[in-house]
PDB file of C-alpha atoms in Angstrom:
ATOM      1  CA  UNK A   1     -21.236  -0.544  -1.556  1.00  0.00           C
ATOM      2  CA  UNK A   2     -18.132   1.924  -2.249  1.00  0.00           C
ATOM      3  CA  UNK A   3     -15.428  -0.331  -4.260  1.00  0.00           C
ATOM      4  CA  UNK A   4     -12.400   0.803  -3.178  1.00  0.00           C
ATOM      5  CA  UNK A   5      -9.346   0.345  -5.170  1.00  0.00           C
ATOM      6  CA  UNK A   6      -6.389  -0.855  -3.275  1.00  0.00           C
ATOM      7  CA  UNK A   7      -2.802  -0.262  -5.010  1.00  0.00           C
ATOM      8  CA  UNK A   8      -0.808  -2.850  -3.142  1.00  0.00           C
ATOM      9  CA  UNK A   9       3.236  -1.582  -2.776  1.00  0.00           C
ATOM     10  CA  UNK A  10       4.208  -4.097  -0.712  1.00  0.00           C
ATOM     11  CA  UNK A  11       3.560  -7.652   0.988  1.00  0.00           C
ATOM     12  CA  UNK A  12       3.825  -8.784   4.495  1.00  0.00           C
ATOM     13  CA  UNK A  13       6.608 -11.098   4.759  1.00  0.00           C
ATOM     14  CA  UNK A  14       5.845 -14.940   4.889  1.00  0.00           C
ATOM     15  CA  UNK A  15       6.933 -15.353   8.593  1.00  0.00           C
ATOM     16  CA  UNK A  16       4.972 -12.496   9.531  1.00  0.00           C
ATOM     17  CA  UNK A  17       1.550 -13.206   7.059  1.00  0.00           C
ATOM     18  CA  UNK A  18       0.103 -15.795   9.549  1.00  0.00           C
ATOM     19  CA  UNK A  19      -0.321 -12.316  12.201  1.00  0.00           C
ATOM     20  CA  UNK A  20      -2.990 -10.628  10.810  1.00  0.00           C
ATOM     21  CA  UNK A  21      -2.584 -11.509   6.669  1.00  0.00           C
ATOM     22  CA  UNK A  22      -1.317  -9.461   3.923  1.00  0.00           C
ATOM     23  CA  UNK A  23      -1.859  -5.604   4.246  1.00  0.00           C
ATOM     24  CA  UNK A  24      -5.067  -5.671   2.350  1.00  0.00           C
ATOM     25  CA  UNK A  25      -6.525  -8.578   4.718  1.00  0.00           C
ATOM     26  CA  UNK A  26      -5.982  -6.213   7.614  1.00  0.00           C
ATOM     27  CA  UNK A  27      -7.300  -2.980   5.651  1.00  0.00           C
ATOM     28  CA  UNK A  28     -10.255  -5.787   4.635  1.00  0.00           C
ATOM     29  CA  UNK A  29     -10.573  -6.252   8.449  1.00  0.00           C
ATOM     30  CA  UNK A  30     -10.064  -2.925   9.729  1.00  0.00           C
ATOM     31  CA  UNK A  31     -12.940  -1.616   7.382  1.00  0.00           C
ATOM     32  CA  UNK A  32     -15.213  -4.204   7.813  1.00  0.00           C
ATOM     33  CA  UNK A  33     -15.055  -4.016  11.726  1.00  0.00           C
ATOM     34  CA  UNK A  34     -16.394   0.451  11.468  1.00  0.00           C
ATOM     35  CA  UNK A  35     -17.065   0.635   7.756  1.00  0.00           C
ATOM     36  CA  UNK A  36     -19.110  -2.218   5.945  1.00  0.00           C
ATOM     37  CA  UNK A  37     -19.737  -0.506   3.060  1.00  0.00           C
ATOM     38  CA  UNK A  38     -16.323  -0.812   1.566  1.00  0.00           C
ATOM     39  CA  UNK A  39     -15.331  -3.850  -0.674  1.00  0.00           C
ATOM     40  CA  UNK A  40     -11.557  -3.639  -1.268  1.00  0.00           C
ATOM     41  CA  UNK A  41     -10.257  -4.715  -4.831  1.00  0.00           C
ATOM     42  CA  UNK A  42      -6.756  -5.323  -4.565  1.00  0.00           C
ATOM     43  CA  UNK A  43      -4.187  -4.269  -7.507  1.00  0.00           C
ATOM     44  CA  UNK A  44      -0.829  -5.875  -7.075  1.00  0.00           C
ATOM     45  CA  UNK A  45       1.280  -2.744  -8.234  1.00  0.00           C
ATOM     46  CA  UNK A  46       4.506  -3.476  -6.535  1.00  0.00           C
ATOM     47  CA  UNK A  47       4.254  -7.374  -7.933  1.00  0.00           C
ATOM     48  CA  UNK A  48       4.019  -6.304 -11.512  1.00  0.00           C
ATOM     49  CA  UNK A  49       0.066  -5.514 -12.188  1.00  0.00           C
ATOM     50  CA  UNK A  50      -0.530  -3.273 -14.668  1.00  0.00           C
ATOM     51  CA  UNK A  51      -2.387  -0.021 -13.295  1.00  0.00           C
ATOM     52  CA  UNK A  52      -6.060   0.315 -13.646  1.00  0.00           C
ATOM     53  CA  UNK A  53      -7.932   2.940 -15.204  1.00  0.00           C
ATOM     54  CA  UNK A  54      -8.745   5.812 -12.948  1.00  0.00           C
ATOM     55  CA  UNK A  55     -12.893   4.725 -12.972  1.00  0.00           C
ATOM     56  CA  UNK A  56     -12.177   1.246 -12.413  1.00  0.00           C
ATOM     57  CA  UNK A  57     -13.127   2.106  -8.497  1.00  0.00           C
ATOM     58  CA  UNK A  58     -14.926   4.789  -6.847  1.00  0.00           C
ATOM     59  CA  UNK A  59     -12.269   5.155  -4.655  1.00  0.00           C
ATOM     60  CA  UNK A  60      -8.395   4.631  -4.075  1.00  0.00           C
ATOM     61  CA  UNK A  61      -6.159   3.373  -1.613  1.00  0.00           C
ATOM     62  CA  UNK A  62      -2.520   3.101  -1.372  1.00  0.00           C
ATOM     63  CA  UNK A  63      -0.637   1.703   1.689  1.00  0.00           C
ATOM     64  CA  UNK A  64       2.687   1.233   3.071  1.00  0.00           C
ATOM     65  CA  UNK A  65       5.758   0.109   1.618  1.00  0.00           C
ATOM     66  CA  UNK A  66       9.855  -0.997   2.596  1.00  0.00           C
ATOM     67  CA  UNK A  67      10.565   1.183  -0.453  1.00  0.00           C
ATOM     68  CA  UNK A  68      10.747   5.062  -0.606  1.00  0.00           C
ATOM     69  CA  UNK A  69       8.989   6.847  -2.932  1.00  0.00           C
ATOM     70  CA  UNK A  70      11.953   8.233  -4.158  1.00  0.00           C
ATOM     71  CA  UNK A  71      13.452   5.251  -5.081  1.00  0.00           C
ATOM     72  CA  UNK A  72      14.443   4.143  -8.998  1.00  0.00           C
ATOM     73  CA  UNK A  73      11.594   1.748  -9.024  1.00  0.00           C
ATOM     74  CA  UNK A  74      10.133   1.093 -12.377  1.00  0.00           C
ATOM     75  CA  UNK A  75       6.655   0.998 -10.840  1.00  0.00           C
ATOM     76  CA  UNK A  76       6.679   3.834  -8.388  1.00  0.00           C
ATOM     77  CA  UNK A  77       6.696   7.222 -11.368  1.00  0.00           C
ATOM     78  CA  UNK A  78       3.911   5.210 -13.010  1.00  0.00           C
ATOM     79  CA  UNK A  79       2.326   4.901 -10.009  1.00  0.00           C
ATOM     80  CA  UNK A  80       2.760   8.825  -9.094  1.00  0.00           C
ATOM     81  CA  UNK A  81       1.587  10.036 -12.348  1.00  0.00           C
ATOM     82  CA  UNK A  82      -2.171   7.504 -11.846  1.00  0.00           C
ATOM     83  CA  UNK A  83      -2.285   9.393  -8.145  1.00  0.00           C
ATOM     84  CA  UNK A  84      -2.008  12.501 -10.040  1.00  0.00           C
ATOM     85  CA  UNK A  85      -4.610  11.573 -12.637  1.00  0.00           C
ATOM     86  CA  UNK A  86      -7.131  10.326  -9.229  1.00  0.00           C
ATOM     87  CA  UNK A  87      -6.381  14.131  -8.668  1.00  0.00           C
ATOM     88  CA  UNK A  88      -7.632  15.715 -11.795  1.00  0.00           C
ATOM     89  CA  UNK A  89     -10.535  13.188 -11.929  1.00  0.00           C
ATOM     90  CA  UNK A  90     -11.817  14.722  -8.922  1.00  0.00           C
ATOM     91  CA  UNK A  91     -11.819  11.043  -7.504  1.00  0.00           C
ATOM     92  CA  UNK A  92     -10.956  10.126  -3.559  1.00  0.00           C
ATOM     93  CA  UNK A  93      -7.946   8.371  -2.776  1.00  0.00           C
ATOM     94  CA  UNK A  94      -6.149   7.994   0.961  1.00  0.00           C
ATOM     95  CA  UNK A  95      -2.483   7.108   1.470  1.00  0.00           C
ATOM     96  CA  UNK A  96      -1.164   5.194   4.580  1.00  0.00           C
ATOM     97  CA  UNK A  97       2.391   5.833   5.450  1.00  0.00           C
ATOM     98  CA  UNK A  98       3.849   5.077   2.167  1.00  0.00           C
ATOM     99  CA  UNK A  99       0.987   6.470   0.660  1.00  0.00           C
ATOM    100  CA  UNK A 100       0.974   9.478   2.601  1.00  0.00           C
ATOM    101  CA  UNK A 101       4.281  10.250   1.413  1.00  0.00           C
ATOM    102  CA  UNK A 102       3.592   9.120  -2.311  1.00  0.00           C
ATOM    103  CA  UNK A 103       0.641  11.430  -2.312  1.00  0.00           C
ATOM    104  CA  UNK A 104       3.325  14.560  -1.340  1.00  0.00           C
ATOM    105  CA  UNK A 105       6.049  13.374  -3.833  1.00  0.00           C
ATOM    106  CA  UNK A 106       3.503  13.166  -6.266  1.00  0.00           C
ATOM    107  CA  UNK A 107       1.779  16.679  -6.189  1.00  0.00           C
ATOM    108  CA  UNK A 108       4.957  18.387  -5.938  1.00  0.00           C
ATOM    109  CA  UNK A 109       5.459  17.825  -1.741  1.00  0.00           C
ATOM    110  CA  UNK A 110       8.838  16.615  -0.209  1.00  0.00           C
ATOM    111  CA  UNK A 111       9.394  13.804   1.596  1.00  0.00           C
ATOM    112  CA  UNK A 112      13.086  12.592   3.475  1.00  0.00           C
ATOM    113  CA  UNK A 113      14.301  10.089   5.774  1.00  0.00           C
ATOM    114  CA  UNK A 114      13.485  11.814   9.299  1.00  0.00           C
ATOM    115  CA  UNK A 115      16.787  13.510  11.351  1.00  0.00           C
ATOM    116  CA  UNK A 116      15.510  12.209  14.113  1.00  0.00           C
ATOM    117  CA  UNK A 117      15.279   8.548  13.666  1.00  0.00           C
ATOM    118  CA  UNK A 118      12.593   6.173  13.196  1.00  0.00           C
ATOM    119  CA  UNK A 119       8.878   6.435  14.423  1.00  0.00           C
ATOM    120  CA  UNK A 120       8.268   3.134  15.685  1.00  0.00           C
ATOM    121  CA  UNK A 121       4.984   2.070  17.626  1.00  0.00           C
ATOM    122  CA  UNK A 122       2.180   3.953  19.671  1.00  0.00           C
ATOM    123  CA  UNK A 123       2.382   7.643  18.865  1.00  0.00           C
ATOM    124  CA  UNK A 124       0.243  10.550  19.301  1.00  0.00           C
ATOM    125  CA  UNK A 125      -0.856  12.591  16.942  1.00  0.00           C
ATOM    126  CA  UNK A 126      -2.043  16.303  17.331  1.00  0.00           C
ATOM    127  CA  UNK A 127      -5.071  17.137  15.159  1.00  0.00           C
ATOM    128  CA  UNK A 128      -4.579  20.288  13.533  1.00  0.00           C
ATOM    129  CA  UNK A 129      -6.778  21.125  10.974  1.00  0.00           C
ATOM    130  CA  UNK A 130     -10.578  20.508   9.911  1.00  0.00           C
ATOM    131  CA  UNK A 131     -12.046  18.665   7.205  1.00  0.00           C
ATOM    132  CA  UNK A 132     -15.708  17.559   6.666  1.00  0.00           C
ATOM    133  CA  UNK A 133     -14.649  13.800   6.534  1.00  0.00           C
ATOM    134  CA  UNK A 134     -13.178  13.850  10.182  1.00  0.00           C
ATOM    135  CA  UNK A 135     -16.476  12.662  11.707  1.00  0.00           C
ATOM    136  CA  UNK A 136     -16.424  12.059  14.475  1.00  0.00           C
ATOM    137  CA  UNK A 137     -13.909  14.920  15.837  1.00  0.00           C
ATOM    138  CA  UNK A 138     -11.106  14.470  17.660  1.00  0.00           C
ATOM    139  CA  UNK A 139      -8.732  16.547  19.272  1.00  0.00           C
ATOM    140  CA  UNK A 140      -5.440  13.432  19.474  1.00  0.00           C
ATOM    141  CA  UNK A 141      -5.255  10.706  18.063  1.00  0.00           C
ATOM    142  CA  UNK A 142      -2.963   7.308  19.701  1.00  0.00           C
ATOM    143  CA  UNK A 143      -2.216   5.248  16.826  1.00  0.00           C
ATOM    144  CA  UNK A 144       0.663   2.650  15.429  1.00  0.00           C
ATOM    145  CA  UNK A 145       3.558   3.841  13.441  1.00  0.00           C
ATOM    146  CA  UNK A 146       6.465   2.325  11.506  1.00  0.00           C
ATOM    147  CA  UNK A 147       8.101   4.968   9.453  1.00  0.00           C
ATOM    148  CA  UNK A 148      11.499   6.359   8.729  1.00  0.00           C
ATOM    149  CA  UNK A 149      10.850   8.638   5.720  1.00  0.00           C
ATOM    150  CA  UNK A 150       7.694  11.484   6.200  1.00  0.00           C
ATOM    151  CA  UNK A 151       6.728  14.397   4.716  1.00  0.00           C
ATOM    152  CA  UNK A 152       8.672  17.336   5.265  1.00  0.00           C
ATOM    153  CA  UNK A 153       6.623  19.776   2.710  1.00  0.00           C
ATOM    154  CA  UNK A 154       2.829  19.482   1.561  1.00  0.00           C
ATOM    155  CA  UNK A 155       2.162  20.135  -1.701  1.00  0.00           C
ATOM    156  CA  UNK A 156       1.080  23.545  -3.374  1.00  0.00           C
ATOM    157  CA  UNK A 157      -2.567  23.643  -2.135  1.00  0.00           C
ATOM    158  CA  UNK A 158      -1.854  20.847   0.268  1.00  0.00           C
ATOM    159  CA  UNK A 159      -2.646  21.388   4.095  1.00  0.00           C
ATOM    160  CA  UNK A 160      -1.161  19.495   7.403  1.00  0.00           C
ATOM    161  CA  UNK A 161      -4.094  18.203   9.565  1.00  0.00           C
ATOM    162  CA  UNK A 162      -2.070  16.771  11.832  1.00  0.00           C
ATOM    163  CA  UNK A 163       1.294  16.668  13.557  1.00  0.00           C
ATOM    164  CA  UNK A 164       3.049  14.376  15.879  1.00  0.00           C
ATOM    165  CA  UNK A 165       6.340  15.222  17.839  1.00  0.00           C
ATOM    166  CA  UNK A 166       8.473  13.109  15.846  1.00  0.00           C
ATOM    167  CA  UNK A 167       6.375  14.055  12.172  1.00  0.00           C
ATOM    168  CA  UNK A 168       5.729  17.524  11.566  1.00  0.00           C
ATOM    169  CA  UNK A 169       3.152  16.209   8.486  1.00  0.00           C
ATOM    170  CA  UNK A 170       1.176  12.983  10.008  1.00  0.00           C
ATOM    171  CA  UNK A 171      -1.572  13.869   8.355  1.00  0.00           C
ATOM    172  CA  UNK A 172      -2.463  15.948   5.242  1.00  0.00           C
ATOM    173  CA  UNK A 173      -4.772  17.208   2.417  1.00  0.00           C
ATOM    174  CA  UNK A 174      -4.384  17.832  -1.177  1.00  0.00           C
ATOM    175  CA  UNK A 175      -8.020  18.355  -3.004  1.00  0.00           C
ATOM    176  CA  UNK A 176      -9.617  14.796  -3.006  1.00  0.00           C
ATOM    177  CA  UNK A 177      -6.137  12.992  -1.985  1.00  0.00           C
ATOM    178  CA  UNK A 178      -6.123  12.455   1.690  1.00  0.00           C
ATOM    179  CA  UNK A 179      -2.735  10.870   3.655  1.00  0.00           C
ATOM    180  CA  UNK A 180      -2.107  10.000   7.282  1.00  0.00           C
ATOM    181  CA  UNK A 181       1.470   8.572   8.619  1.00  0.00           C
ATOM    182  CA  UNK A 182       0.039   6.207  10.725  1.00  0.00           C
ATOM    183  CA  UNK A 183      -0.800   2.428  10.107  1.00  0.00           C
ATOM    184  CA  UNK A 184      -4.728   2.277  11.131  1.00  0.00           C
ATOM    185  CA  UNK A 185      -4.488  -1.363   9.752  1.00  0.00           C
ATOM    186  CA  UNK A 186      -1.299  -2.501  12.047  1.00  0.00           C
ATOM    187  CA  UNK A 187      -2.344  -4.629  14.990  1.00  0.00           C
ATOM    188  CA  UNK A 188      -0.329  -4.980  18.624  1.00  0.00           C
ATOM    189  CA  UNK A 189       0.805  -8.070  17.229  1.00  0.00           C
ATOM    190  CA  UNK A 190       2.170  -6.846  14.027  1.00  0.00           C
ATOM    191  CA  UNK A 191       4.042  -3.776  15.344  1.00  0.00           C
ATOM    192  CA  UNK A 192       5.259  -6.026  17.748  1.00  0.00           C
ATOM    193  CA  UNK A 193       7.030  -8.468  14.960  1.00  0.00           C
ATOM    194  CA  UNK A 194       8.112  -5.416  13.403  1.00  0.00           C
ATOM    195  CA  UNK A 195       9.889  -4.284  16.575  1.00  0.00           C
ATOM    196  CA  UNK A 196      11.362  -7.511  16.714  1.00  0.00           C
ATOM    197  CA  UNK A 197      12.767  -7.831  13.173  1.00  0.00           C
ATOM    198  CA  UNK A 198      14.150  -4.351  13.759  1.00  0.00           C
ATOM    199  CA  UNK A 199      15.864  -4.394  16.752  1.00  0.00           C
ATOM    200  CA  UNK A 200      19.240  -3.878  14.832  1.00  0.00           C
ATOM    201  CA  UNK A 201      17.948  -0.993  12.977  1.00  0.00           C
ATOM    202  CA  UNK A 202      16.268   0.551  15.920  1.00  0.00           C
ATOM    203  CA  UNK A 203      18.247  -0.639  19.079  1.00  0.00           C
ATOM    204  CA  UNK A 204      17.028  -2.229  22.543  1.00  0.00           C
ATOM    205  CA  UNK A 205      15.880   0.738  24.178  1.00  0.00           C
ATOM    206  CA  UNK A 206      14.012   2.403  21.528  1.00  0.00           C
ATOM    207  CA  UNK A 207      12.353  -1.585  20.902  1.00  0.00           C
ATOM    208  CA  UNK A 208      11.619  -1.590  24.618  1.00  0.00           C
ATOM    209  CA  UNK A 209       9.829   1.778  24.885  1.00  0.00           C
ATOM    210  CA  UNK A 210       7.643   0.791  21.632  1.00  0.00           C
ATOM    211  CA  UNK A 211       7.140  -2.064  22.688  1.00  0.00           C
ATOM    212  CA  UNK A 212       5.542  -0.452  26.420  1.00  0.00           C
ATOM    213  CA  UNK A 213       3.270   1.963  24.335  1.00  0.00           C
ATOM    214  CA  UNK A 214       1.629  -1.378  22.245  1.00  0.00           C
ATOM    215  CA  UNK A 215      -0.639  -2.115  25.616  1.00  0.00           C
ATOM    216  CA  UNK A 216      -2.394   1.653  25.476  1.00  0.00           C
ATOM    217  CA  UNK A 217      -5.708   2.168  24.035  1.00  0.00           C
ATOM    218  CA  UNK A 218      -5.539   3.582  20.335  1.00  0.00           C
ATOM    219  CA  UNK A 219      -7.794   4.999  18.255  1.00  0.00           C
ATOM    220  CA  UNK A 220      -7.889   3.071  14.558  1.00  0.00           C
ATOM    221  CA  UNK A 221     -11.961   2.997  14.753  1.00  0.00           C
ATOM    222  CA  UNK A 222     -11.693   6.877  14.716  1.00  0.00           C
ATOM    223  CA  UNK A 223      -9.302   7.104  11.972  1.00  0.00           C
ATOM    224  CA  UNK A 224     -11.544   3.570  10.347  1.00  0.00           C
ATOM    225  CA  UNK A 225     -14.031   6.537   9.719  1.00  0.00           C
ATOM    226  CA  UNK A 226     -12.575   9.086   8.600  1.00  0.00           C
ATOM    227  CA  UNK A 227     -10.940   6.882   5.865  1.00  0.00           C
ATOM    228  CA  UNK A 228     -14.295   6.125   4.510  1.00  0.00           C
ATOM    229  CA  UNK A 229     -15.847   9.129   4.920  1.00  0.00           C
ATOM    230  CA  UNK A 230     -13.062  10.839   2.382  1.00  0.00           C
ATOM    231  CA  UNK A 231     -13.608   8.017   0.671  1.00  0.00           C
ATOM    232  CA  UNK A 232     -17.002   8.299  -0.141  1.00  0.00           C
ATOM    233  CA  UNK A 233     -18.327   5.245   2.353  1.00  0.00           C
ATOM    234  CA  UNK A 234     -20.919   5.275   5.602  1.00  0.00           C
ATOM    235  CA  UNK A 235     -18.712   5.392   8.340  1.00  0.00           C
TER     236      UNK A 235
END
């Protein structure tokens, strides 16, 4: 059994929890439906928790957030400086969305608020690099989104494995740190409240056309995989 680390930066809202859970329940679920051998220990970082020490797992996770990691938070430098210590240690660690980004900011990357707007339910996304823990390979990838900020520069050392046409960076590697844009955890019905709650933000067309793509086929058993392959779990 891999114990994986997760370094919680945000909670589901309480109208929303009763979808699918908090967003280690559905990173609990999403594992244990392709990758058994993961047992998720949940740090409540945004909430206060002090950080653990870098061998406390074998493995780290951090997922999405409402904040941007370059927001005055007291907890997100602290935060950036453990994901660079994961990186010295040699140790694996993936970042969804939030993560993804905080991984960049971290190890000297860029990330902004996109030009182009939000990217807001089923996208694709263009594989297009290798690494060893993309087993099985694929060549696209159909998966949920829910992003405004991305990564605009990888790190020094860091390189893009994937691309989608509204995210140059969807996916990226920096040594052992791993990041993809995409929500692999996010159900239909969870983008779907999301869409919802943002039609303000997002307006009715751009809801309506997300809200068309949520009935497609995706791929989150693919991308299951190669989460716990680069994190050191049977997948």
């Amino acid at each position: 059994m891999t114990t994986v680390g997760v370094l919680e930066c945000d909670h589901v809202s309480r109208s929303r929890v009763s979808i699918a859970g908090d967003y280690t329940d559905m990173f609990r679920t999403l594992f244990a439906a392709h990758v058994p051998g993961v047992a998720l220990v949940p740090y409540d970082v945004v909430g206060g928790a002090p950080l653990p020490a870098v061998d406390d797992c074998d493995a780290w996770l951090v997922g999405g957030s409402r904040h941007s990691v370059y927001d005055d938070l007291a907890w997100i430098a602290p935060l950036a400086g453990f994901v660079r210590s994961v990186h010295a240690a040699g140790r694996p660690l993936a970042g969804v969305c939030f993560g993804h980004q905080l991984v960049a900011h971290a190890m000297g990357g860029r990330v902004a608020k996109s030009t182009s707007g939000w990217g807001a339910g089923v996208e694709r996304l263009t594989v297009t690099g290798e690494a060893s823990w993309m087993v099985p390979p694929a060549a696209t990838l159909a998966l949920h989104f829910m992003h405004q900020d991305q990564v605009v520069a990888v790190p020094p050392g860091g390189t893009t494995l994937g691309a989608a046409d509204h995210c140059p960076v969807a996916m990226q590697q920096v040594g052992t740190l791993v990041g993809i844009q995409a929500h692999p955890e996010f159900t239909p019905a969870y983008t779907d409240a999301l869409l919802t709650a943002r039609v303000a933000t997002l307006g009715d067309a751009e809801v309506a056309r997300a809200r068309a793509a949520l009935t497609q086929p995706t791929d989150e058993p693919t991308v299951a995989r190669w989460l716990g392959h680069a994190l050191g779990a049977a997948g």
